[in-house]
Amino acid sequence: MLIIDSHAHAATEDVLPVRFFDGWVDNLERLLPPDAAPEQRNALNAMFRRLNQDPNCDKLIAEMDRAGIAKTVLLIVDFAFAYPDQPDLLREVYAMHRELMLRHPGRFIVFAGIDPRRGQAGLELVEQALRDWDFRGLKIYPPCGYSPDAKELYPFYGLCEQYGVPVLSHIGPTSPTLSFKFTRPDDIEDAAFHFPKVNFILGHAGVVWRREAGMLAAYRPNVYMDLSGFQPEWRRGDLDAILLEHKRSGLLRKLLFGTDWPIHRILGGQKQWVDAFIDCARRGILSDEELGWIFYDNAAQILREPTRGSLAAGVPSTETEDREGVLT
Ligand SMILES: [Zn+2]
């Protein structure tokens, strides 16, 4: 079974800053029982830090191999405006991702991340990444304090149209050190409407706003959803119901498998999450064909990866030619 993980991050504090995880710990601490020992907070902190220590992605590659994940999309988030007291490492993070592609050839697809408040300099950086460094998409993170519909983002979406690459936007609540204001699926509606040739992926398939996300994915040809971040729902036994709901709505060709590594490592590794989907197919929630769409075909189509059929037949990939073709 071929698998693409459409949503992950390099696990390092340069990519996912300590302040991001501090917020999670703050929130979890309030949810602890009243008699919880004070050292539990320190234990939570230590655990998140430990899960976020894989700067060369060697552990991730080992997990991918164990789970049978052929390729993983690594998403860069530009936190500079959200955490202005922290050093701005965006250029270093871009360089780090170029090295990761060289260290693990053929295993990673990188999406540039940008805050639109960077303006022209940000536009030049993203264009360089798409044109010269083989980055293959744009990740935006509205909890950093902007709407995905902001007009300042339109030139970036224009670049995505020019280079034929998708935009992935975070949807739903996140670390409490960030704003949840622009995290509803509907916040992306104007952009999806104005850029019909750009594919927009709703991160975490809307999570708490699944129906709203499903509505956009059902009615807009260029809106997709990634299934990362549902590990808590799976642990609660809700994954079947979620997949069946999307299936009834005819949305299985709009769903992309994703893990959100390393955020959900606390709830299990890549293999467990892959196995949860395989188990759904074994129990008839999904057919094998539908599982193949979610695991590979849907992502391959919008990422311009070779089809399963062409890989099985040993046909060399024409993806490079295709991507050059869209530049004209
Ligand atoms: Zn993520």
PDB file of N, CA, C and O and ligand atoms in Angstrom, residues 7 9 139 204 260, ligand 1:
ATOM      1  N   HIS A   7       0.718  15.871   6.028  1.00  0.00           N
ATOM      2  CA  HIS A   7       0.788  16.934   7.038  1.00  0.00           C
ATOM      3  C   HIS A   7       1.716  16.522   8.178  1.00  0.00           C
ATOM      4  O   HIS A   7       1.346  15.700   9.017  1.00  0.00           O
ATOM      5  N   HIS A   9       5.618  17.961  10.446  1.00  0.00           N
ATOM      6  CA  HIS A   9       6.611  19.023  10.661  1.00  0.00           C
ATOM      7  C   HIS A   9       7.919  18.393  11.126  1.00  0.00           C
ATOM      8  O   HIS A   9       7.892  17.373  11.819  1.00  0.00           O
ATOM      9  N   LYS A 139       2.321  26.719   3.177  1.00  0.00           N
ATOM     10  CA  LYS A 139       1.590  26.496   4.432  1.00  0.00           C
ATOM     11  C   LYS A 139       1.318  27.855   5.055  1.00  0.00           C
ATOM     12  O   LYS A 139       2.236  28.670   5.224  1.00  0.00           O
ATOM     13  N   HIS A 204      -6.354  19.455   9.148  1.00  0.00           N
ATOM     14  CA  HIS A 204      -7.091  18.693  10.165  1.00  0.00           C
ATOM     15  C   HIS A 204      -8.582  18.553   9.809  1.00  0.00           C
ATOM     16  O   HIS A 204      -9.403  18.337  10.706  1.00  0.00           O
ATOM     17  N   ASP A 260       0.415  14.906  11.321  1.00  0.00           N
ATOM     18  CA  ASP A 260       0.817  16.060  12.138  1.00  0.00           C
ATOM     19  C   ASP A 260       1.976  15.736  13.084  1.00  0.00           C
ATOM     20  O   ASP A 260       2.084  16.340  14.156  1.00  0.00           O
TER      21      ASP A 260
HETATM   22 ZN    ZN B   1       0.528  20.739  11.795  1.00  0.00          ZN
END
